[in-house]
Amino acid sequence: MQHQAHFETHNAPVAPLDAVGEAGAIQSMATGLTHGVKRGYWSIVGLEVGLMLQLTLVAVGLGA
């Protein structure tokens, strides 16, 4: 008897990943592979802080 994997798709929001985009994903993967998982977390933290700063500036009205 052969077992087949069953994968479900969900429509969960993935805003942080979508907002970071390809450059952020590549940077996160490269940092994780080069420096390890623990130091890679700091890379992700920096990307998220930058994203929150950008969203704050746009919400205040400085993004136009």
PDB file of N, CA and C in Angstrom:
ATOM      1  N   MET A   1       0.842  -1.174   0.000  1.00  0.00           N
ATOM      2  CA  MET A   1       0.000   0.000   0.000  1.00  0.00           C
ATOM      3  C   MET A   1       0.890   1.240   0.000  1.00  0.00           C
ATOM      4  N   GLN A   2       0.583   2.124  -0.894  1.00  0.00           N
ATOM      5  CA  GLN A   2       1.401   3.323  -1.038  1.00  0.00           C
ATOM      6  C   GLN A   2       0.714   4.498  -0.350  1.00  0.00           C
ATOM      7  N   HIS A   3       1.499   5.241   0.406  1.00  0.00           N
ATOM      8  CA  HIS A   3       0.961   6.392   1.128  1.00  0.00           C
ATOM      9  C   HIS A   3       1.184   7.659   0.313  1.00  0.00           C
ATOM     10  N   GLN A   4       0.134   8.420   0.140  1.00  0.00           N
ATOM     11  CA  GLN A   4       0.255   9.692  -0.566  1.00  0.00           C
ATOM     12  C   GLN A   4       0.087  10.822   0.436  1.00  0.00           C
ATOM     13  N   ALA A   5       0.933  11.800   0.317  1.00  0.00           N
ATOM     14  CA  ALA A   5       0.849  12.959   1.201  1.00  0.00           C
ATOM     15  C   ALA A   5      -0.346  13.811   0.805  1.00  0.00           C
ATOM     16  N   HIS A   6      -1.007  14.340   1.795  1.00  0.00           N
ATOM     17  CA  HIS A   6      -2.162  15.196   1.552  1.00  0.00           C
ATOM     18  C   HIS A   6      -1.834  16.595   2.064  1.00  0.00           C
ATOM     19  N   PHE A   7      -1.881  17.550   1.189  1.00  0.00           N
ATOM     20  CA  PHE A   7      -1.583  18.925   1.556  1.00  0.00           C
ATOM     21  C   PHE A   7      -2.824  19.774   1.359  1.00  0.00           C
ATOM     22  N   GLU A   8      -3.134  20.569   2.351  1.00  0.00           N
ATOM     23  CA  GLU A   8      -4.264  21.479   2.243  1.00  0.00           C
ATOM     24  C   GLU A   8      -3.739  22.886   2.044  1.00  0.00           C
ATOM     25  N   THR A   9      -4.467  23.652   1.291  1.00  0.00           N
ATOM     26  CA  THR A   9      -4.106  25.055   1.133  1.00  0.00           C
ATOM     27  C   THR A   9      -5.076  25.886   1.951  1.00  0.00           C
ATOM     28  N   HIS A  10      -4.550  26.883   2.591  1.00  0.00           N
ATOM     29  CA  HIS A  10      -5.363  27.776   3.409  1.00  0.00           C
ATOM     30  C   HIS A  10      -5.186  29.189   2.882  1.00  0.00           C
ATOM     31  N   ASN A  11      -6.190  29.974   3.052  1.00  0.00           N
ATOM     32  CA  ASN A  11      -6.126  31.364   2.617  1.00  0.00           C
ATOM     33  C   ASN A  11      -5.715  32.263   3.772  1.00  0.00           C
ATOM     34  N   ALA A  12      -4.709  31.853   4.494  1.00  0.00           N
ATOM     35  CA  ALA A  12      -4.220  32.638   5.620  1.00  0.00           C
ATOM     36  C   ALA A  12      -3.405  33.813   5.103  1.00  0.00           C
ATOM     37  N   PRO A  13      -3.528  34.963   5.745  1.00  0.00           N
ATOM     38  CA  PRO A  13      -2.737  36.117   5.304  1.00  0.00           C
ATOM     39  C   PRO A  13      -1.258  35.913   5.591  1.00  0.00           C
ATOM     40  N   VAL A  14      -0.438  36.284   4.655  1.00  0.00           N
ATOM     41  CA  VAL A  14       1.009  36.197   4.814  1.00  0.00           C
ATOM     42  C   VAL A  14       1.622  37.555   4.524  1.00  0.00           C
ATOM     43  N   ALA A  15       1.074  38.575   5.155  1.00  0.00           N
ATOM     44  CA  ALA A  15       1.497  39.946   4.881  1.00  0.00           C
ATOM     45  C   ALA A  15       2.978  40.195   5.119  1.00  0.00           C
ATOM     46  N   PRO A  16       3.574  39.728   6.241  1.00  0.00           N
ATOM     47  CA  PRO A  16       4.999  40.045   6.413  1.00  0.00           C
ATOM     48  C   PRO A  16       5.878  39.526   5.284  1.00  0.00           C
ATOM     49  N   LEU A  17       5.621  38.311   4.838  1.00  0.00           N
ATOM     50  CA  LEU A  17       6.434  37.766   3.759  1.00  0.00           C
ATOM     51  C   LEU A  17       6.161  38.487   2.447  1.00  0.00           C
ATOM     52  N   ASP A  18       4.889  38.798   2.177  1.00  0.00           N
ATOM     53  CA  ASP A  18       4.554  39.507   0.946  1.00  0.00           C
ATOM     54  C   ASP A  18       5.140  40.910   0.948  1.00  0.00           C
ATOM     55  N   ALA A  19       5.130  41.557   2.106  1.00  0.00           N
ATOM     56  CA  ALA A  19       5.625  42.924   2.162  1.00  0.00           C
ATOM     57  C   ALA A  19       7.140  42.979   2.029  1.00  0.00           C
ATOM     58  N   VAL A  20       7.823  41.969   2.544  1.00  0.00           N
ATOM     59  CA  VAL A  20       9.279  41.953   2.449  1.00  0.00           C
ATOM     60  C   VAL A  20       9.709  41.703   1.018  1.00  0.00           C
ATOM     61  N   GLY A  21       9.054  40.783   0.349  1.00  0.00           N
ATOM     62  CA  GLY A  21       9.344  40.517  -1.049  1.00  0.00           C
ATOM     63  C   GLY A  21      10.534  39.605  -1.254  1.00  0.00           C
ATOM     64  N   GLU A  22      10.929  39.487  -2.489  1.00  0.00           N
ATOM     65  CA  GLU A  22      11.996  38.553  -2.838  1.00  0.00           C
ATOM     66  C   GLU A  22      13.343  38.955  -2.259  1.00  0.00           C
ATOM     67  N   ALA A  23      13.660  40.229  -2.264  1.00  0.00           N
ATOM     68  CA  ALA A  23      14.964  40.664  -1.759  1.00  0.00           C
ATOM     69  C   ALA A  23      15.123  40.316  -0.280  1.00  0.00           C
ATOM     70  N   GLY A  24      14.079  40.516   0.493  1.00  0.00           N
ATOM     71  CA  GLY A  24      14.129  40.175   1.909  1.00  0.00           C
ATOM     72  C   GLY A  24      14.230  38.681   2.138  1.00  0.00           C
ATOM     73  N   ALA A  25      13.535  37.907   1.323  1.00  0.00           N
ATOM     74  CA  ALA A  25      13.597  36.448   1.453  1.00  0.00           C
ATOM     75  C   ALA A  25      14.992  35.943   1.117  1.00  0.00           C
ATOM     76  N   ILE A  26      15.571  36.469   0.060  1.00  0.00           N
ATOM     77  CA  ILE A  26      16.924  36.063  -0.325  1.00  0.00           C
ATOM     78  C   ILE A  26      17.923  36.470   0.746  1.00  0.00           C
ATOM     79  N   GLN A  27      17.763  37.671   1.276  1.00  0.00           N
ATOM     80  CA  GLN A  27      18.670  38.147   2.314  1.00  0.00           C
ATOM     81  C   GLN A  27      18.552  37.293   3.572  1.00  0.00           C
ATOM     82  N   SER A  28      17.326  36.926   3.953  1.00  0.00           N
ATOM     83  CA  SER A  28      17.126  36.088   5.131  1.00  0.00           C
ATOM     84  C   SER A  28      17.732  34.707   4.945  1.00  0.00           C
ATOM     85  N   MET A  29      17.510  34.113   3.782  1.00  0.00           N
ATOM     86  CA  MET A  29      18.062  32.779   3.523  1.00  0.00           C
ATOM     87  C   MET A  29      19.583  32.810   3.467  1.00  0.00           C
ATOM     88  N   ALA A  30      20.138  33.830   2.829  1.00  0.00           N
ATOM     89  CA  ALA A  30      21.592  33.927   2.722  1.00  0.00           C
ATOM     90  C   ALA A  30      22.230  34.117   4.094  1.00  0.00           C
ATOM     91  N   THR A  31      21.631  34.964   4.925  1.00  0.00           N
ATOM     92  CA  THR A  31      22.166  35.182   6.265  1.00  0.00           C
ATOM     93  C   THR A  31      22.058  33.918   7.103  1.00  0.00           C
ATOM     94  N   GLY A  32      20.923  33.234   7.012  1.00  0.00           N
ATOM     95  CA  GLY A  32      20.748  31.996   7.765  1.00  0.00           C
ATOM     96  C   GLY A  32      21.730  30.919   7.347  1.00  0.00           C
ATOM     97  N   LEU A  33      21.950  30.793   6.045  1.00  0.00           N
ATOM     98  CA  LEU A  33      22.882  29.775   5.563  1.00  0.00           C
ATOM     99  C   LEU A  33      24.328  30.125   5.883  1.00  0.00           C
ATOM    100  N   THR A  34      24.652  31.409   5.838  1.00  0.00           N
ATOM    101  CA  THR A  34      26.028  31.840   6.068  1.00  0.00           C
ATOM    102  C   THR A  34      26.379  31.879   7.553  1.00  0.00           C
ATOM    103  N   HIS A  35      25.480  32.435   8.365  1.00  0.00           N
ATOM    104  CA  HIS A  35      25.801  32.690   9.768  1.00  0.00           C
ATOM    105  C   HIS A  35      25.031  31.821  10.751  1.00  0.00           C
ATOM    106  N   GLY A  36      24.099  31.026  10.286  1.00  0.00           N
ATOM    107  CA  GLY A  36      23.337  30.156  11.179  1.00  0.00           C
ATOM    108  C   GLY A  36      21.991  30.751  11.548  1.00  0.00           C
ATOM    109  N   VAL A  37      21.198  29.911  12.182  1.00  0.00           N
ATOM    110  CA  VAL A  37      19.820  30.284  12.483  1.00  0.00           C
ATOM    111  C   VAL A  37      19.748  31.413  13.507  1.00  0.00           C
ATOM    112  N   LYS A  38      20.561  31.337  14.559  1.00  0.00           N
ATOM    113  CA  LYS A  38      20.481  32.352  15.616  1.00  0.00           C
ATOM    114  C   LYS A  38      20.795  33.746  15.091  1.00  0.00           C
ATOM    115  N   ARG A  39      21.813  33.871  14.266  1.00  0.00           N
ATOM    116  CA  ARG A  39      22.142  35.185  13.713  1.00  0.00           C
ATOM    117  C   ARG A  39      21.192  35.555  12.588  1.00  0.00           C
ATOM    118  N   GLY A  40      20.606  34.558  11.954  1.00  0.00           N
ATOM    119  CA  GLY A  40      19.624  34.823  10.909  1.00  0.00           C
ATOM    120  C   GLY A  40      18.364  35.474  11.452  1.00  0.00           C
ATOM    121  N   TYR A  41      18.029  35.167  12.717  1.00  0.00           N
ATOM    122  CA  TYR A  41      16.867  35.798  13.334  1.00  0.00           C
ATOM    123  C   TYR A  41      17.027  37.313  13.394  1.00  0.00           C
ATOM    124  N   TRP A  42      18.234  37.788  13.653  1.00  0.00           N
ATOM    125  CA  TRP A  42      18.451  39.233  13.722  1.00  0.00           C
ATOM    126  C   TRP A  42      18.216  39.888  12.368  1.00  0.00           C
ATOM    127  N   SER A  43      18.509  39.168  11.322  1.00  0.00           N
ATOM    128  CA  SER A  43      18.231  39.665   9.979  1.00  0.00           C
ATOM    129  C   SER A  43      16.731  39.843   9.778  1.00  0.00           C
ATOM    130  N   ILE A  44      15.969  38.858  10.220  1.00  0.00           N
ATOM    131  CA  ILE A  44      14.515  38.929  10.089  1.00  0.00           C
ATOM    132  C   ILE A  44      13.957  40.044  10.962  1.00  0.00           C
ATOM    133  N   VAL A  45      14.496  40.198  12.164  1.00  0.00           N
ATOM    134  CA  VAL A  45      14.051  41.276  13.052  1.00  0.00           C
ATOM    135  C   VAL A  45      14.295  42.631  12.392  1.00  0.00           C
ATOM    136  N   GLY A  46      15.447  42.805  11.778  1.00  0.00           N
ATOM    137  CA  GLY A  46      15.746  44.063  11.096  1.00  0.00           C
ATOM    138  C   GLY A  46      14.799  44.339   9.945  1.00  0.00           C
ATOM    139  N   LEU A  47      14.471  43.313   9.183  1.00  0.00           N
ATOM    140  CA  LEU A  47      13.517  43.486   8.087  1.00  0.00           C
ATOM    141  C   LEU A  47      12.138  43.877   8.612  1.00  0.00           C
ATOM    142  N   GLU A  48      11.706  43.253   9.686  1.00  0.00           N
ATOM    143  CA  GLU A  48      10.390  43.552  10.241  1.00  0.00           C
ATOM    144  C   GLU A  48      10.347  44.950  10.859  1.00  0.00           C
ATOM    145  N   VAL A  49      11.426  45.368  11.518  1.00  0.00           N
ATOM    146  CA  VAL A  49      11.478  46.724  12.076  1.00  0.00           C
ATOM    147  C   VAL A  49      11.414  47.753  10.953  1.00  0.00           C
ATOM    148  N   GLY A  50      12.137  47.505   9.879  1.00  0.00           N
ATOM    149  CA  GLY A  50      12.082  48.404   8.727  1.00  0.00           C
ATOM    150  C   GLY A  50      10.703  48.461   8.111  1.00  0.00           C
ATOM    151  N   LEU A  51      10.038  47.321   8.034  1.00  0.00           N
ATOM    152  CA  LEU A  51       8.684  47.278   7.497  1.00  0.00           C
ATOM    153  C   LEU A  51       7.724  48.067   8.376  1.00  0.00           C
ATOM    154  N   MET A  52       7.820  47.890   9.691  1.00  0.00           N
ATOM    155  CA  MET A  52       6.941  48.622  10.605  1.00  0.00           C
ATOM    156  C   MET A  52       7.200  50.127  10.531  1.00  0.00           C
ATOM    157  N   LEU A  53       8.455  50.523  10.379  1.00  0.00           N
ATOM    158  CA  LEU A  53       8.780  51.939  10.227  1.00  0.00           C
ATOM    159  C   LEU A  53       8.171  52.494   8.948  1.00  0.00           C
ATOM    160  N   GLN A  54       8.281  51.748   7.869  1.00  0.00           N
ATOM    161  CA  GLN A  54       7.714  52.188   6.597  1.00  0.00           C
ATOM    162  C   GLN A  54       6.193  52.294   6.690  1.00  0.00           C
ATOM    163  N   LEU A  55       5.545  51.300   7.286  1.00  0.00           N
ATOM    164  CA  LEU A  55       4.093  51.348   7.429  1.00  0.00           C
ATOM    165  C   LEU A  55       3.655  52.504   8.320  1.00  0.00           C
ATOM    166  N   THR A  56       4.431  52.796   9.352  1.00  0.00           N
ATOM    167  CA  THR A  56       4.118  53.921  10.230  1.00  0.00           C
ATOM    168  C   THR A  56       4.214  55.239   9.481  1.00  0.00           C
ATOM    169  N   LEU A  57       5.268  55.405   8.688  1.00  0.00           N
ATOM    170  CA  LEU A  57       5.423  56.641   7.922  1.00  0.00           C
ATOM    171  C   LEU A  57       4.301  56.817   6.903  1.00  0.00           C
ATOM    172  N   VAL A  58       3.879  55.737   6.287  1.00  0.00           N
ATOM    173  CA  VAL A  58       2.777  55.818   5.327  1.00  0.00           C
ATOM    174  C   VAL A  58       1.476  56.141   6.053  1.00  0.00           C
ATOM    175  N   ALA A  59       1.254  55.541   7.219  1.00  0.00           N
ATOM    176  CA  ALA A  59       0.031  55.798   7.975  1.00  0.00           C
ATOM    177  C   ALA A  59      -0.043  57.246   8.438  1.00  0.00           C
ATOM    178  N   VAL A  60       1.099  57.837   8.752  1.00  0.00           N
ATOM    179  CA  VAL A  60       1.139  59.233   9.183  1.00  0.00           C
ATOM    180  C   VAL A  60       0.906  60.170   8.003  1.00  0.00           C
ATOM    181  N   GLY A  61       1.199  59.705   6.814  1.00  0.00           N
ATOM    182  CA  GLY A  61       0.974  60.522   5.631  1.00  0.00           C
ATOM    183  C   GLY A  61       2.242  60.968   4.942  1.00  0.00           C
ATOM    184  N   LEU A  62       3.385  60.462   5.371  1.00  0.00           N
ATOM    185  CA  LEU A  62       4.643  60.870   4.762  1.00  0.00           C
ATOM    186  C   LEU A  62       5.029  59.996   3.573  1.00  0.00           C
ATOM    187  N   GLY A  63       4.189  59.019   3.243  1.00  0.00           N
ATOM    188  CA  GLY A  63       4.526  58.107   2.158  1.00  0.00           C
ATOM    189  C   GLY A  63       4.074  58.577   0.793  1.00  0.00           C
ATOM    190  N   ALA A  64       3.335  59.661   0.740  1.00  0.00           N
ATOM    191  CA  ALA A  64       2.804  60.127  -0.550  1.00  0.00           C
ATOM    192  C   ALA A  64       3.734  61.122  -1.202  1.00  0.00           C
TER     193      ALA A  64
END
